[in-house]
mmCIF file with all atom_site columns, C-alpha atoms in Angstrom:
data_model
loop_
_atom_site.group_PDB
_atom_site.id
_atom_site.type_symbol
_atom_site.label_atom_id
_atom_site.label_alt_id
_atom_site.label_comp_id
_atom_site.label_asym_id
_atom_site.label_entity_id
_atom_site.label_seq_id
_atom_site.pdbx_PDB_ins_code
_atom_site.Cartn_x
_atom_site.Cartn_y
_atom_site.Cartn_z
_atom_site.occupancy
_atom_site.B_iso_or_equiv
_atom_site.pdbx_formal_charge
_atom_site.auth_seq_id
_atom_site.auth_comp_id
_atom_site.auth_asym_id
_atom_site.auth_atom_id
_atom_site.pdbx_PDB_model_num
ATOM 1   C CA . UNK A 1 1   ? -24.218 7.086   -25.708 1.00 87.00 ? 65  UNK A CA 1
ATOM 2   C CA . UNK A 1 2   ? -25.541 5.070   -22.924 1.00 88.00 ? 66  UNK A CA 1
ATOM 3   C CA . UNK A 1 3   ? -23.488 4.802   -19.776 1.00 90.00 ? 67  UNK A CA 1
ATOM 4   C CA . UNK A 1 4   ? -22.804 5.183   -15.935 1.00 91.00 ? 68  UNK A CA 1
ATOM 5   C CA . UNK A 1 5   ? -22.303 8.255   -13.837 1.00 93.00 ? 69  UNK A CA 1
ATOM 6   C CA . UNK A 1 6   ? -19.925 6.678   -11.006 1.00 93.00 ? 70  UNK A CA 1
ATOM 7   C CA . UNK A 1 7   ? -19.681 9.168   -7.755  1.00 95.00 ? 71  UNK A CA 1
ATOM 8   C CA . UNK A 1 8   ? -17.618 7.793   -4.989  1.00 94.00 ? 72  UNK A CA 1
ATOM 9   C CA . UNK A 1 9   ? -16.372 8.777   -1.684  1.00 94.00 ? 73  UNK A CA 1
ATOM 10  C CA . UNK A 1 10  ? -14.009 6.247   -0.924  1.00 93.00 ? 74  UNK A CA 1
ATOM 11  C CA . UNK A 1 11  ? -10.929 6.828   1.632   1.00 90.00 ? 75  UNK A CA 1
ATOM 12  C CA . UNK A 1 12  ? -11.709 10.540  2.081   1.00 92.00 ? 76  UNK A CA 1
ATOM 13  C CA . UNK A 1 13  ? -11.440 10.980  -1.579  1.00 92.00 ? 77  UNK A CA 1
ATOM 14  C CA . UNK A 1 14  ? -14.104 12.225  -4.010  1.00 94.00 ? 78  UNK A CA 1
ATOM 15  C CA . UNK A 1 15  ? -14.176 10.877  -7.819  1.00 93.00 ? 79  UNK A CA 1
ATOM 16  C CA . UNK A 1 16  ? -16.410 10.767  -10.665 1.00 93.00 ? 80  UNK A CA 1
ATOM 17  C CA . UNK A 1 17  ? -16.320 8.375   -13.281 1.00 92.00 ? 81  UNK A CA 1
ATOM 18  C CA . UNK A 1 18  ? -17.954 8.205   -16.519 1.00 93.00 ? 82  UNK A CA 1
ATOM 19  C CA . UNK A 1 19  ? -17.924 4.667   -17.797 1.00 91.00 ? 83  UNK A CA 1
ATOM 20  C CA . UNK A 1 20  ? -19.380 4.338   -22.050 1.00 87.00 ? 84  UNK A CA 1
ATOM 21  C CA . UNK A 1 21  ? -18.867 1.664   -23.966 1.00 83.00 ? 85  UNK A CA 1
ATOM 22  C CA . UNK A 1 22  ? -20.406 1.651   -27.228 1.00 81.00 ? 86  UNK A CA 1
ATOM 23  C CA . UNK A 1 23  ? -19.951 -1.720  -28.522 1.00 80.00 ? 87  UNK A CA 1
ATOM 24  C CA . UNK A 1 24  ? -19.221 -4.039  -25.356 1.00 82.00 ? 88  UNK A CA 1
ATOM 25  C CA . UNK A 1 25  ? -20.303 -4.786  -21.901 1.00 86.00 ? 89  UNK A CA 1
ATOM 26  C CA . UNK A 1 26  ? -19.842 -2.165  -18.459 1.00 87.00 ? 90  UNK A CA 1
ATOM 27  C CA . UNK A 1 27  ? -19.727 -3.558  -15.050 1.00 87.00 ? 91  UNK A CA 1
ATOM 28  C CA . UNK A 1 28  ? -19.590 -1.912  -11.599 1.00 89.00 ? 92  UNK A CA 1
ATOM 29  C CA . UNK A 1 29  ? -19.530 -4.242  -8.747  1.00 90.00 ? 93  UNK A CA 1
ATOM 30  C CA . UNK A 1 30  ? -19.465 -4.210  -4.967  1.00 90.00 ? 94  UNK A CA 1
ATOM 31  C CA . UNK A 1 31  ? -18.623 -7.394  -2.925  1.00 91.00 ? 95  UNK A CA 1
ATOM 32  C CA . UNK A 1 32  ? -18.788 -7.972  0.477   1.00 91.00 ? 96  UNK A CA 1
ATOM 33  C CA . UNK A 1 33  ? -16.591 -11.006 1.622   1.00 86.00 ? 97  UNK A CA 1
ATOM 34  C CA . UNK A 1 34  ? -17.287 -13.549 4.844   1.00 82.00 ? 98  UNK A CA 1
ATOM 35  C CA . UNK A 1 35  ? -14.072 -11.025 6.511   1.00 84.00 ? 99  UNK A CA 1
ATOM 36  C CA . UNK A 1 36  ? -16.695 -8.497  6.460   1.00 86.00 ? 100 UNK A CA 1
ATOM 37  C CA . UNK A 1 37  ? -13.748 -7.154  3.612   1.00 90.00 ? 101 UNK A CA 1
ATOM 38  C CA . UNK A 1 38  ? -15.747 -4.486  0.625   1.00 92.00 ? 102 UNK A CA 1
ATOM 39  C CA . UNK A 1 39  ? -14.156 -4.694  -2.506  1.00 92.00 ? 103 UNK A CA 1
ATOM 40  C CA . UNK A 1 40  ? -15.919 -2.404  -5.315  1.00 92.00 ? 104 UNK A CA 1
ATOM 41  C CA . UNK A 1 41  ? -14.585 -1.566  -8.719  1.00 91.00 ? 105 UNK A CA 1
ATOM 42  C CA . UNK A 1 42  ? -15.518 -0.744  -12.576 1.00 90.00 ? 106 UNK A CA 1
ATOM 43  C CA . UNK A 1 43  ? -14.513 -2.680  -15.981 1.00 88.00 ? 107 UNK A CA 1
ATOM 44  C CA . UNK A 1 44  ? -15.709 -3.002  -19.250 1.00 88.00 ? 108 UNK A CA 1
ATOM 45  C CA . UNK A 1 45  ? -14.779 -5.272  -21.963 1.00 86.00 ? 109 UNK A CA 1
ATOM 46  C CA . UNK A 1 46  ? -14.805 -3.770  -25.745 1.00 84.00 ? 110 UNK A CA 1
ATOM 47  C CA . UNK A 1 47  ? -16.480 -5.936  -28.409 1.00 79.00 ? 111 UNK A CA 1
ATOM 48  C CA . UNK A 1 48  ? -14.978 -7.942  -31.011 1.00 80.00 ? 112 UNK A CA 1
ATOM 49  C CA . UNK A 1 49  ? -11.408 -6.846  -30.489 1.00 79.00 ? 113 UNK A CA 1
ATOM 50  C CA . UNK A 1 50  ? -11.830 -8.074  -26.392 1.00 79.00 ? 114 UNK A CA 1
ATOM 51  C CA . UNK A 1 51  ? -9.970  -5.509  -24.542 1.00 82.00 ? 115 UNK A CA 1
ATOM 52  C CA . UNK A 1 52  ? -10.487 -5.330  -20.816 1.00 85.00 ? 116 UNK A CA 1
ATOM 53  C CA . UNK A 1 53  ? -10.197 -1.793  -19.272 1.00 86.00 ? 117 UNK A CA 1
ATOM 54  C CA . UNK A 1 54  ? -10.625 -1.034  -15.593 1.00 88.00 ? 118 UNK A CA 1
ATOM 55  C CA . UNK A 1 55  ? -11.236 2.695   -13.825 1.00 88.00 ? 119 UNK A CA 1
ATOM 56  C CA . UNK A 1 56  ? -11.566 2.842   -10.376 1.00 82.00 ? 120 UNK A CA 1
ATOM 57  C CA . UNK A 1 57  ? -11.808 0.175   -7.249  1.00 87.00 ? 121 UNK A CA 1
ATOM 58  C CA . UNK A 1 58  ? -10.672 -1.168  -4.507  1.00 88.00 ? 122 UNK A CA 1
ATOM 59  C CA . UNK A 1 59  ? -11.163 -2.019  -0.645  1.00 91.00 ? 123 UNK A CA 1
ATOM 60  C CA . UNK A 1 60  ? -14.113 0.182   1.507   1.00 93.00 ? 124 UNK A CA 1
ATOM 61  C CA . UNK A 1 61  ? -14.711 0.951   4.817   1.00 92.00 ? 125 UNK A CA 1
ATOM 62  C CA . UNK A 1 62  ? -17.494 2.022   6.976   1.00 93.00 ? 126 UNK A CA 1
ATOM 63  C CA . UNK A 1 63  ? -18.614 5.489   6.199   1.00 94.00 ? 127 UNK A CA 1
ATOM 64  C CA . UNK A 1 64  ? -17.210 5.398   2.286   1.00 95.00 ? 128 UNK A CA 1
ATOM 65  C CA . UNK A 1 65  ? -20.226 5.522   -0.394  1.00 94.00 ? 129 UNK A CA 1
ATOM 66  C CA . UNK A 1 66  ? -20.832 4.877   -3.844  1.00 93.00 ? 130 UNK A CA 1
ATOM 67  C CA . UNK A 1 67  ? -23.650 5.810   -6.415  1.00 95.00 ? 131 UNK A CA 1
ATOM 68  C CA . UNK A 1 68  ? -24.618 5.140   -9.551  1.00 94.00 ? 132 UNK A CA 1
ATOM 69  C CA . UNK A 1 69  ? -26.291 6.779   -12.429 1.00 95.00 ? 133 UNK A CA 1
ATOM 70  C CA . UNK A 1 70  ? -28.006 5.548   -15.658 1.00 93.00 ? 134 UNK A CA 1
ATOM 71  C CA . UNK A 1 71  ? -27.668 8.034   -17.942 1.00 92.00 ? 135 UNK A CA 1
ATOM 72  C CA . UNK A 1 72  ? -26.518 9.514   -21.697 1.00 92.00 ? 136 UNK A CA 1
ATOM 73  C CA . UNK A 1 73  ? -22.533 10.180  -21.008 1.00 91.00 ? 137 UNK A CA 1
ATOM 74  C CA . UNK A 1 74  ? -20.909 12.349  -23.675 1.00 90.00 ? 138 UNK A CA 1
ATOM 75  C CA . UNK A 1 75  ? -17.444 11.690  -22.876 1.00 90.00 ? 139 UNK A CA 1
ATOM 76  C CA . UNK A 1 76  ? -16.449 8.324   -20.992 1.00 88.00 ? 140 UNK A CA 1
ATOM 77  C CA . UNK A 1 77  ? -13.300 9.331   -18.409 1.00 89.00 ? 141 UNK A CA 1
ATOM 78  C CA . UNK A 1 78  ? -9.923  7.480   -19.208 1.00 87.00 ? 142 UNK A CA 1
ATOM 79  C CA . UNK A 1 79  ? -9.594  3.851   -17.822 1.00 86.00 ? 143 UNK A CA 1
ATOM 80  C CA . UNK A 1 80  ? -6.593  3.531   -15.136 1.00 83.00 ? 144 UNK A CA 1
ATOM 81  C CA . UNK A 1 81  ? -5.610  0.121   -17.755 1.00 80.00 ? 145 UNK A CA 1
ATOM 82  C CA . UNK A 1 82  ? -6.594  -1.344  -20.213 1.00 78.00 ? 146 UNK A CA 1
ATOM 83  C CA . UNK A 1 83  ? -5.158  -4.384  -22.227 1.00 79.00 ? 147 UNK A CA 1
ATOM 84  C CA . UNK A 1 84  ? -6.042  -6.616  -25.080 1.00 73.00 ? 148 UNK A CA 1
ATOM 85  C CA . UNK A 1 85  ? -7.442  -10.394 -23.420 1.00 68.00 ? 149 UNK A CA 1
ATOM 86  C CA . UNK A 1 86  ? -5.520  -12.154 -26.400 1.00 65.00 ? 150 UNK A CA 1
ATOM 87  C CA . UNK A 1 87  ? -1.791  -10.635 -25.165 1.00 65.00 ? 151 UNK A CA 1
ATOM 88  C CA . UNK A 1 88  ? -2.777  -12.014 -21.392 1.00 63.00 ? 152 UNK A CA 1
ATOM 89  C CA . UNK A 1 89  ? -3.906  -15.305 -22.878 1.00 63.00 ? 153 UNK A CA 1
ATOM 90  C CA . UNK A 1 90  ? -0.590  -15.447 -24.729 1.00 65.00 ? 154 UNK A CA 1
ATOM 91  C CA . UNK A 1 91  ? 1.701   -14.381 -21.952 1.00 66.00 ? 155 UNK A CA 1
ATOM 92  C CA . UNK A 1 92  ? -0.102  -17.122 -19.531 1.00 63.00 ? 156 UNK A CA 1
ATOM 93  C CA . UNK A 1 93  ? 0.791   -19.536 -21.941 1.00 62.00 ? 157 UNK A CA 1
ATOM 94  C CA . UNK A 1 94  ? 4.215   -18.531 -22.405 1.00 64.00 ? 158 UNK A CA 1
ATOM 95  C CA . UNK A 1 95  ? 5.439   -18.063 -18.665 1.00 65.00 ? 159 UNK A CA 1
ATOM 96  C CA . UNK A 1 96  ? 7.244   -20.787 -17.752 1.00 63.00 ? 160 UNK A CA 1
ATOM 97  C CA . UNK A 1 97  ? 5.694   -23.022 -14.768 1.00 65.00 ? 161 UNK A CA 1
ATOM 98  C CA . UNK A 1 98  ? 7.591   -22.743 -11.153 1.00 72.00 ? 162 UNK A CA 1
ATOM 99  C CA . UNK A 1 99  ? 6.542   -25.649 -8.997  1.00 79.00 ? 163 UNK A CA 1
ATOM 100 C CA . UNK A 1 100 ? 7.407   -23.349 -5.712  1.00 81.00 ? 164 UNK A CA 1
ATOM 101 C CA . UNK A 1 101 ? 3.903   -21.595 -6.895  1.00 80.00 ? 165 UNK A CA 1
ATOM 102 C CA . UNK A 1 102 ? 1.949   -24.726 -7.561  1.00 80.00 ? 166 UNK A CA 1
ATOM 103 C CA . UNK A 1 103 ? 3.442   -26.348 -4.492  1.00 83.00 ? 167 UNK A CA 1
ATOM 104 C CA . UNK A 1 104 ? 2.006   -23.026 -2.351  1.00 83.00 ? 168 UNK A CA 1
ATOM 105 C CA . UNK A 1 105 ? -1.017  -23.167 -4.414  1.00 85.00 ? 169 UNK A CA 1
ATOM 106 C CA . UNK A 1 106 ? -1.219  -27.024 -3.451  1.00 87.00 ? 170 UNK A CA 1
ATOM 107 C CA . UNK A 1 107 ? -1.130  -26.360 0.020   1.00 89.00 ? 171 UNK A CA 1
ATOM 108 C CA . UNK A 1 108 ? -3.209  -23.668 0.656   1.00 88.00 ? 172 UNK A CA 1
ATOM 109 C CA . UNK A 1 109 ? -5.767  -25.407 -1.304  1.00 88.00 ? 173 UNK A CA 1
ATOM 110 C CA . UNK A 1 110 ? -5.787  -29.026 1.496   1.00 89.00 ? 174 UNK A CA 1
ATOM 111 C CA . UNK A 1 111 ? -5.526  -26.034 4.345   1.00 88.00 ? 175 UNK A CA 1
ATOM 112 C CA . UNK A 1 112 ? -8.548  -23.996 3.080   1.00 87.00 ? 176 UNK A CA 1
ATOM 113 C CA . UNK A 1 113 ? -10.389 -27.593 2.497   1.00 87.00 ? 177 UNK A CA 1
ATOM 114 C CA . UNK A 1 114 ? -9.348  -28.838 5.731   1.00 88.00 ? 178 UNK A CA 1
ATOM 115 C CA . UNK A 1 115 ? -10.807 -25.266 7.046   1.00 84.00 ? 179 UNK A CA 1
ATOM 116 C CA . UNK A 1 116 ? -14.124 -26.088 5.455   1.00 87.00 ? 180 UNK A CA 1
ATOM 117 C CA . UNK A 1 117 ? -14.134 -29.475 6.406   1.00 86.00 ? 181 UNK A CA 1
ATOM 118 C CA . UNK A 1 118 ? -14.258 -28.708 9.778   1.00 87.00 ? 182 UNK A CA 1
ATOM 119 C CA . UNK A 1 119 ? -16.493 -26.098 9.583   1.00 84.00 ? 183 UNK A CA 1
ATOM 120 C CA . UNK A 1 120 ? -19.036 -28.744 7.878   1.00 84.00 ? 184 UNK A CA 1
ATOM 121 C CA . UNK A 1 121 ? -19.100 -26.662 5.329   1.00 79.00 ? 185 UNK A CA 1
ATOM 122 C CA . UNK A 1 122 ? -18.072 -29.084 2.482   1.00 82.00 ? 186 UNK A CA 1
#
């Protein structure tokens, strides 16, 4: 089947990944925040039961690489997770609500827009 060859050499470790999915969606993807902070990491969604699965990831630094390969992959490597979007869905709606988080949330939110504000940014 179709898929991705990922080689990485990330934290003076080498890994490669084989990433398949026959009936749903791969992504790799590398992001480079206004901290100058690298985030980079593989998931895949399977199609129509929606499970999310993840392989490798996480936080660069100068020197670390990444490649990627289009190719036919005979045997995808095991995700590090994987769970079913419908049991997240139904756990976020059954957790109760604590106000201490909304209250954080709340004020990080004026402080980042106050940040931005200043900045003439927004």
């Amino acid at each position: 089947m179709k898929g991705i060859i990922i080689k990485s050499h990330v934290a003076g470790k080498d890994d490669i990944i084989k990433v398949a999915i026959p009936n749903g969606v791969a992504t790799a993807a590398l992001s480079i925040s206004r901290n100058d902070e690298v985030v980079w990491g593989i998931g895949a969604m399977t199609m129509p039961e929606g499970k999310s699965l993840s392989w490798n990831g996480g936080r660069m630094n100068v020197g670390d690489s990444i490649s990627l390969q289009f190719t036919d992959v005979d045997e995808p490597s095991q995700p590090l997770s994987q769970e079913f979007i419908a049991d997240c869905m139904k756990k976020a709606a059954t957790e109760g609500d604590d106000t201490r988080e909304w209250d954080f949330k709340l004020k990080r939110y004026h402080r980042l827009k106050a940040f931005l504000e200043a900045e003439d940014v927004i």
